[in-house]
Amino acid sequence: MKLTNMFAAMGMVVASSVGFAHGHGSCSETELHEHMMSIKTELRSLAQDVKSDDLDGASGHVKALIGLFEDSKAETPYLFKEQKLTGSALESKQADYVAVLDDAIVKLKDIDSKIAMGDSGKIGSAVRELGKYRKIGHSKFKADC
C-alpha cells in the first residue's frame, strides 16, 4: 500500500513538473511566442556565424530575422490581452510595439549592408546593439507568465 502511494505521489510530482517546465501557460500558446523563440534561435546562430566569420550564413540569419520581426508586427503581445486593453489604449500600445520592431528591422538591414560589404569589424558591434531592442521589448511588452 505504501509503495502504491509513493508511486502515485511521484507521478503527481512528475506531471506537475512537466507542466511547469513545458511552457508559460497561455503565453506559450501564441504565434508571437513561437516567433520570439525562433528569433532567439536565429540571433544565437547569427552571433555564432559572425564570430566564425561565416558572412553567407550570417546574411541568411539576418533575412530570417527580418521576416520573423515582420510577422511579429501582425501579432498582439499577450501582455495587452492580459491587461484587457481595447480601443485607443490598445492602438497606442500596439503602435509602440510595432515601432520597436521597426527599429530592430532597420538595425538588421544595416547589419545586412555591413555583411554585403564584408565589414566584419562593424558587424559584430552592430549585432551586439540588437540586444537593446530585446531589453526594450521585454521591459515594455512581455507578460510575466
JSON list of C-alpha atoms in Angstrom, two decimals:
[
{"chain": "A", "resi": 1, "resn": "MET", "atom": "CA", "xyz": [0.00, 0.00, 0.00]},
{"chain": "A", "resi": 2, "resn": "LYS", "atom": "CA", "xyz": [2.77, 2.42, 0.92]},
{"chain": "A", "resi": 3, "resn": "LEU", "atom": "CA", "xyz": [4.56, 1.62, -2.32]},
{"chain": "A", "resi": 4, "resn": "THR", "atom": "CA", "xyz": [1.42, 2.45, -4.32]},
{"chain": "A", "resi": 5, "resn": "ASN", "atom": "CA", "xyz": [1.04, 5.78, -2.51]},
{"chain": "A", "resi": 6, "resn": "MET", "atom": "CA", "xyz": [4.69, 6.58, -3.12]},
{"chain": "A", "resi": 7, "resn": "PHE", "atom": "CA", "xyz": [4.36, 5.89, -6.86]},
{"chain": "A", "resi": 8, "resn": "ALA", "atom": "CA", "xyz": [1.17, 7.95, -7.01]},
{"chain": "A", "resi": 9, "resn": "ALA", "atom": "CA", "xyz": [2.89, 10.87, -5.28]},
{"chain": "A", "resi": 10, "resn": "MET", "atom": "CA", "xyz": [5.90, 10.61, -7.58]},
{"chain": "A", "resi": 11, "resn": "GLY", "atom": "CA", "xyz": [3.60, 10.55, -10.60]},
{"chain": "A", "resi": 12, "resn": "MET", "atom": "CA", "xyz": [1.86, 13.73, -9.44]},
{"chain": "A", "resi": 13, "resn": "VAL", "atom": "CA", "xyz": [5.20, 15.49, -8.88]},
{"chain": "A", "resi": 14, "resn": "VAL", "atom": "CA", "xyz": [6.49, 14.46, -12.31]},
{"chain": "A", "resi": 15, "resn": "ALA", "atom": "CA", "xyz": [3.27, 15.52, -14.02]},
{"chain": "A", "resi": 16, "resn": "SER", "atom": "CA", "xyz": [3.27, 18.94, -12.37]},
{"chain": "A", "resi": 17, "resn": "SER", "atom": "CA", "xyz": [6.99, 19.45, -13.06]},
{"chain": "A", "resi": 18, "resn": "VAL", "atom": "CA", "xyz": [6.50, 18.68, -16.74]},
{"chain": "A", "resi": 19, "resn": "GLY", "atom": "CA", "xyz": [3.62, 21.15, -16.83]},
{"chain": "A", "resi": 20, "resn": "PHE", "atom": "CA", "xyz": [5.74, 23.91, -15.33]},
{"chain": "A", "resi": 21, "resn": "ALA", "atom": "CA", "xyz": [8.77, 23.16, -17.48]},
{"chain": "A", "resi": 22, "resn": "HIS", "atom": "CA", "xyz": [6.81, 22.87, -20.73]},
{"chain": "A", "resi": 23, "resn": "GLY", "atom": "CA", "xyz": [5.81, 26.48, -21.16]},
{"chain": "A", "resi": 24, "resn": "HIS", "atom": "CA", "xyz": [4.41, 29.69, -19.82]},
{"chain": "A", "resi": 25, "resn": "GLY", "atom": "CA", "xyz": [0.74, 28.74, -19.88]},
{"chain": "A", "resi": 26, "resn": "SER", "atom": "CA", "xyz": [-1.28, 30.82, -22.30]},
{"chain": "A", "resi": 27, "resn": "CYS", "atom": "CA", "xyz": [1.76, 32.89, -23.29]},
{"chain": "A", "resi": 28, "resn": "SER", "atom": "CA", "xyz": [3.45, 29.91, -24.91]},
{"chain": "A", "resi": 29, "resn": "GLU", "atom": "CA", "xyz": [0.38, 29.09, -26.96]},
{"chain": "A", "resi": 30, "resn": "THR", "atom": "CA", "xyz": [0.57, 32.21, -29.14]},
{"chain": "A", "resi": 31, "resn": "GLU", "atom": "CA", "xyz": [2.06, 32.78, -32.57]},
{"chain": "A", "resi": 32, "resn": "LEU", "atom": "CA", "xyz": [4.08, 35.64, -31.11]},
{"chain": "A", "resi": 33, "resn": "HIS", "atom": "CA", "xyz": [5.71, 33.30, -28.60]},
{"chain": "A", "resi": 34, "resn": "GLU", "atom": "CA", "xyz": [6.68, 30.98, -31.44]},
{"chain": "A", "resi": 35, "resn": "HIS", "atom": "CA", "xyz": [8.12, 33.92, -33.40]},
{"chain": "A", "resi": 36, "resn": "MET", "atom": "CA", "xyz": [10.10, 35.08, -30.37]},
{"chain": "A", "resi": 37, "resn": "MET", "atom": "CA", "xyz": [11.53, 31.61, -29.76]},
{"chain": "A", "resi": 38, "resn": "SER", "atom": "CA", "xyz": [12.59, 31.46, -33.42]},
{"chain": "A", "resi": 39, "resn": "ILE", "atom": "CA", "xyz": [14.10, 34.95, -33.14]},
{"chain": "A", "resi": 40, "resn": "LYS", "atom": "CA", "xyz": [16.12, 33.83, -30.13]},
{"chain": "A", "resi": 41, "resn": "THR", "atom": "CA", "xyz": [17.46, 30.84, -32.07]},
{"chain": "A", "resi": 42, "resn": "GLU", "atom": "CA", "xyz": [18.25, 32.93, -35.15]},
{"chain": "A", "resi": 43, "resn": "LEU", "atom": "CA", "xyz": [20.03, 35.59, -33.08]},
{"chain": "A", "resi": 44, "resn": "ARG", "atom": "CA", "xyz": [22.24, 32.98, -31.47]},
{"chain": "A", "resi": 45, "resn": "SER", "atom": "CA", "xyz": [23.04, 31.49, -34.86]},
{"chain": "A", "resi": 46, "resn": "LEU", "atom": "CA", "xyz": [23.74, 34.95, -36.28]},
{"chain": "A", "resi": 47, "resn": "ALA", "atom": "CA", "xyz": [26.15, 35.74, -33.46]},
{"chain": "A", "resi": 48, "resn": "GLN", "atom": "CA", "xyz": [27.92, 32.41, -33.95]},
{"chain": "A", "resi": 49, "resn": "ASP", "atom": "CA", "xyz": [28.26, 32.94, -37.71]},
{"chain": "A", "resi": 50, "resn": "VAL", "atom": "CA", "xyz": [29.61, 36.45, -37.17]},
{"chain": "A", "resi": 51, "resn": "LYS", "atom": "CA", "xyz": [32.17, 35.11, -34.67]},
{"chain": "A", "resi": 52, "resn": "SER", "atom": "CA", "xyz": [33.30, 32.43, -37.10]},
{"chain": "A", "resi": 53, "resn": "ASP", "atom": "CA", "xyz": [33.32, 34.95, -39.99]},
{"chain": "A", "resi": 54, "resn": "ASP", "atom": "CA", "xyz": [30.68, 32.98, -41.95]},
{"chain": "A", "resi": 55, "resn": "LEU", "atom": "CA", "xyz": [29.14, 36.00, -43.66]},
{"chain": "A", "resi": 56, "resn": "ASP", "atom": "CA", "xyz": [26.93, 33.95, -46.01]},
{"chain": "A", "resi": 57, "resn": "GLY", "atom": "CA", "xyz": [25.38, 32.16, -43.04]},
{"chain": "A", "resi": 58, "resn": "ALA", "atom": "CA", "xyz": [25.03, 35.44, -41.16]},
{"chain": "A", "resi": 59, "resn": "SER", "atom": "CA", "xyz": [23.23, 37.02, -44.10]},
{"chain": "A", "resi": 60, "resn": "GLY", "atom": "CA", "xyz": [20.76, 34.14, -44.17]},
{"chain": "A", "resi": 61, "resn": "HIS", "atom": "CA", "xyz": [20.04, 34.60, -40.46]},
{"chain": "A", "resi": 62, "resn": "VAL", "atom": "CA", "xyz": [19.54, 38.34, -40.92]},
{"chain": "A", "resi": 63, "resn": "LYS", "atom": "CA", "xyz": [16.99, 37.71, -43.67]},
{"chain": "A", "resi": 64, "resn": "ALA", "atom": "CA", "xyz": [15.19, 35.14, -41.50]},
{"chain": "A", "resi": 65, "resn": "LEU", "atom": "CA", "xyz": [15.16, 37.59, -38.58]},
{"chain": "A", "resi": 66, "resn": "ILE", "atom": "CA", "xyz": [13.70, 40.38, -40.70]},
{"chain": "A", "resi": 67, "resn": "GLY", "atom": "CA", "xyz": [10.91, 38.02, -41.78]},
{"chain": "A", "resi": 68, "resn": "LEU", "atom": "CA", "xyz": [10.23, 36.96, -38.19]},
{"chain": "A", "resi": 69, "resn": "PHE", "atom": "CA", "xyz": [10.10, 40.57, -36.98]},
{"chain": "A", "resi": 70, "resn": "GLU", "atom": "CA", "xyz": [7.77, 41.48, -39.88]},
{"chain": "A", "resi": 71, "resn": "ASP", "atom": "CA", "xyz": [5.50, 38.55, -38.97]},
{"chain": "A", "resi": 72, "resn": "SER", "atom": "CA", "xyz": [5.58, 39.58, -35.30]},
{"chain": "A", "resi": 73, "resn": "LYS", "atom": "CA", "xyz": [4.22, 43.02, -36.14]},
{"chain": "A", "resi": 74, "resn": "ALA", "atom": "CA", "xyz": [0.88, 41.42, -37.03]},
{"chain": "A", "resi": 75, "resn": "GLU", "atom": "CA", "xyz": [0.59, 39.86, -33.55]},
{"chain": "A", "resi": 76, "resn": "THR", "atom": "CA", "xyz": [-0.67, 41.38, -30.31]},
{"chain": "A", "resi": 77, "resn": "PRO", "atom": "CA", "xyz": [1.55, 40.85, -27.27]},
{"chain": "A", "resi": 78, "resn": "TYR", "atom": "CA", "xyz": [-0.05, 38.65, -24.62]},
{"chain": "A", "resi": 79, "resn": "LEU", "atom": "CA", "xyz": [0.50, 41.43, -22.08]},
{"chain": "A", "resi": 80, "resn": "PHE", "atom": "CA", "xyz": [-2.03, 43.60, -23.90]},
{"chain": "A", "resi": 81, "resn": "LYS", "atom": "CA", "xyz": [-4.58, 40.79, -23.76]},
{"chain": "A", "resi": 82, "resn": "GLU", "atom": "CA", "xyz": [-3.78, 40.19, -20.10]},
{"chain": "A", "resi": 83, "resn": "GLN", "atom": "CA", "xyz": [-4.32, 43.89, -19.39]},
{"chain": "A", "resi": 84, "resn": "LYS", "atom": "CA", "xyz": [-7.56, 43.73, -21.41]},
{"chain": "A", "resi": 85, "resn": "LEU", "atom": "CA", "xyz": [-6.56, 46.76, -23.47]},
{"chain": "A", "resi": 86, "resn": "THR", "atom": "CA", "xyz": [-9.09, 47.98, -26.02]},
{"chain": "A", "resi": 87, "resn": "GLY", "atom": "CA", "xyz": [-9.71, 50.99, -28.23]},
{"chain": "A", "resi": 88, "resn": "SER", "atom": "CA", "xyz": [-7.21, 53.82, -28.26]},
{"chain": "A", "resi": 89, "resn": "ALA", "atom": "CA", "xyz": [-5.19, 52.36, -25.36]},
{"chain": "A", "resi": 90, "resn": "LEU", "atom": "CA", "xyz": [-4.61, 49.16, -27.35]},
{"chain": "A", "resi": 91, "resn": "GLU", "atom": "CA", "xyz": [-3.86, 51.11, -30.53]},
{"chain": "A", "resi": 92, "resn": "SER", "atom": "CA", "xyz": [-1.30, 53.26, -28.73]},
{"chain": "A", "resi": 93, "resn": "LYS", "atom": "CA", "xyz": [0.48, 50.30, -27.11]},
{"chain": "A", "resi": 94, "resn": "GLN", "atom": "CA", "xyz": [0.37, 48.33, -30.38]},
{"chain": "A", "resi": 95, "resn": "ALA", "atom": "CA", "xyz": [1.93, 51.30, -32.21]},
{"chain": "A", "resi": 96, "resn": "ASP", "atom": "CA", "xyz": [4.74, 51.44, -29.61]},
{"chain": "A", "resi": 97, "resn": "TYR", "atom": "CA", "xyz": [5.28, 47.71, -30.03]},
{"chain": "A", "resi": 98, "resn": "VAL", "atom": "CA", "xyz": [5.43, 47.94, -33.83]},
{"chain": "A", "resi": 99, "resn": "ALA", "atom": "CA", "xyz": [7.83, 50.91, -33.60]},
{"chain": "A", "resi": 100, "resn": "VAL", "atom": "CA", "xyz": [10.32, 48.84, -31.57]},
{"chain": "A", "resi": 101, "resn": "LEU", "atom": "CA", "xyz": [10.09, 46.02, -34.12]},
{"chain": "A", "resi": 102, "resn": "ASP", "atom": "CA", "xyz": [10.56, 48.51, -36.97]},
{"chain": "A", "resi": 103, "resn": "ASP", "atom": "CA", "xyz": [13.67, 49.90, -35.26]},
{"chain": "A", "resi": 104, "resn": "ALA", "atom": "CA", "xyz": [15.06, 46.38, -34.93]},
{"chain": "A", "resi": 105, "resn": "ILE", "atom": "CA", "xyz": [14.34, 45.74, -38.63]},
{"chain": "A", "resi": 106, "resn": "VAL", "atom": "CA", "xyz": [16.22, 48.93, -39.56]},
{"chain": "A", "resi": 107, "resn": "LYS", "atom": "CA", "xyz": [19.19, 47.72, -37.48]},
{"chain": "A", "resi": 108, "resn": "LEU", "atom": "CA", "xyz": [19.03, 44.29, -39.16]},
{"chain": "A", "resi": 109, "resn": "LYS", "atom": "CA", "xyz": [19.05, 45.91, -42.61]},
{"chain": "A", "resi": 110, "resn": "ASP", "atom": "CA", "xyz": [22.08, 47.93, -41.51]},
{"chain": "A", "resi": 111, "resn": "ILE", "atom": "CA", "xyz": [23.77, 44.69, -40.43]},
{"chain": "A", "resi": 112, "resn": "ASP", "atom": "CA", "xyz": [22.89, 43.11, -43.77]},
{"chain": "A", "resi": 113, "resn": "SER", "atom": "CA", "xyz": [24.53, 46.01, -45.64]},
{"chain": "A", "resi": 114, "resn": "LYS", "atom": "CA", "xyz": [27.67, 45.64, -43.49]},
{"chain": "A", "resi": 115, "resn": "ILE", "atom": "CA", "xyz": [27.69, 41.92, -44.29]},
{"chain": "A", "resi": 116, "resn": "ALA", "atom": "CA", "xyz": [27.36, 42.69, -48.02]},
{"chain": "A", "resi": 117, "resn": "MET", "atom": "CA", "xyz": [30.39, 45.00, -47.76]},
{"chain": "A", "resi": 118, "resn": "GLY", "atom": "CA", "xyz": [32.31, 42.34, -45.81]},
{"chain": "A", "resi": 119, "resn": "ASP", "atom": "CA", "xyz": [32.94, 44.76, -42.95]},
{"chain": "A", "resi": 120, "resn": "SER", "atom": "CA", "xyz": [33.49, 42.12, -40.23]},
{"chain": "A", "resi": 121, "resn": "GLY", "atom": "CA", "xyz": [34.70, 44.59, -37.61]},
{"chain": "A", "resi": 122, "resn": "LYS", "atom": "CA", "xyz": [31.50, 46.61, -37.65]},
{"chain": "A", "resi": 123, "resn": "ILE", "atom": "CA", "xyz": [29.16, 43.63, -37.99]},
{"chain": "A", "resi": 124, "resn": "GLY", "atom": "CA", "xyz": [29.93, 42.29, -34.51]},
{"chain": "A", "resi": 125, "resn": "SER", "atom": "CA", "xyz": [29.25, 45.58, -32.76]},
{"chain": "A", "resi": 126, "resn": "ALA", "atom": "CA", "xyz": [26.05, 46.07, -34.77]},
{"chain": "A", "resi": 127, "resn": "VAL", "atom": "CA", "xyz": [24.83, 42.60, -33.78]},
{"chain": "A", "resi": 128, "resn": "ARG", "atom": "CA", "xyz": [25.55, 43.35, -30.12]},
{"chain": "A", "resi": 129, "resn": "GLU", "atom": "CA", "xyz": [23.44, 46.52, -30.42]},
{"chain": "A", "resi": 130, "resn": "LEU", "atom": "CA", "xyz": [20.42, 44.34, -31.22]},
{"chain": "A", "resi": 131, "resn": "GLY", "atom": "CA", "xyz": [20.38, 43.42, -27.53]},
{"chain": "A", "resi": 132, "resn": "LYS", "atom": "CA", "xyz": [18.93, 46.82, -26.65]},
{"chain": "A", "resi": 133, "resn": "TYR", "atom": "CA", "xyz": [15.77, 46.00, -28.63]},
{"chain": "A", "resi": 134, "resn": "ARG", "atom": "CA", "xyz": [15.38, 42.80, -26.65]},
{"chain": "A", "resi": 135, "resn": "LYS", "atom": "CA", "xyz": [15.62, 44.75, -23.40]},
{"chain": "A", "resi": 136, "resn": "ILE", "atom": "CA", "xyz": [13.13, 47.36, -24.58]},
{"chain": "A", "resi": 137, "resn": "GLY", "atom": "CA", "xyz": [10.72, 44.74, -25.89]},
{"chain": "A", "resi": 138, "resn": "HIS", "atom": "CA", "xyz": [10.82, 42.59, -22.79]},
{"chain": "A", "resi": 139, "resn": "SER", "atom": "CA", "xyz": [10.50, 45.51, -20.39]},
{"chain": "A", "resi": 140, "resn": "LYS", "atom": "CA", "xyz": [7.53, 47.04, -22.22]},
{"chain": "A", "resi": 141, "resn": "PHE", "atom": "CA", "xyz": [5.67, 44.19, -23.87]},
{"chain": "A", "resi": 142, "resn": "LYS", "atom": "CA", "xyz": [6.44, 40.83, -22.25]},
{"chain": "A", "resi": 143, "resn": "ALA", "atom": "CA", "xyz": [3.89, 39.40, -19.85]},
{"chain": "A", "resi": 144, "resn": "ASP", "atom": "CA", "xyz": [5.15, 37.85, -16.64]},
{"chain": "A", "resi": 145, "resn": "CYS", "atom": "CA", "xyz": [3.53, 34.47, -17.06]}
]
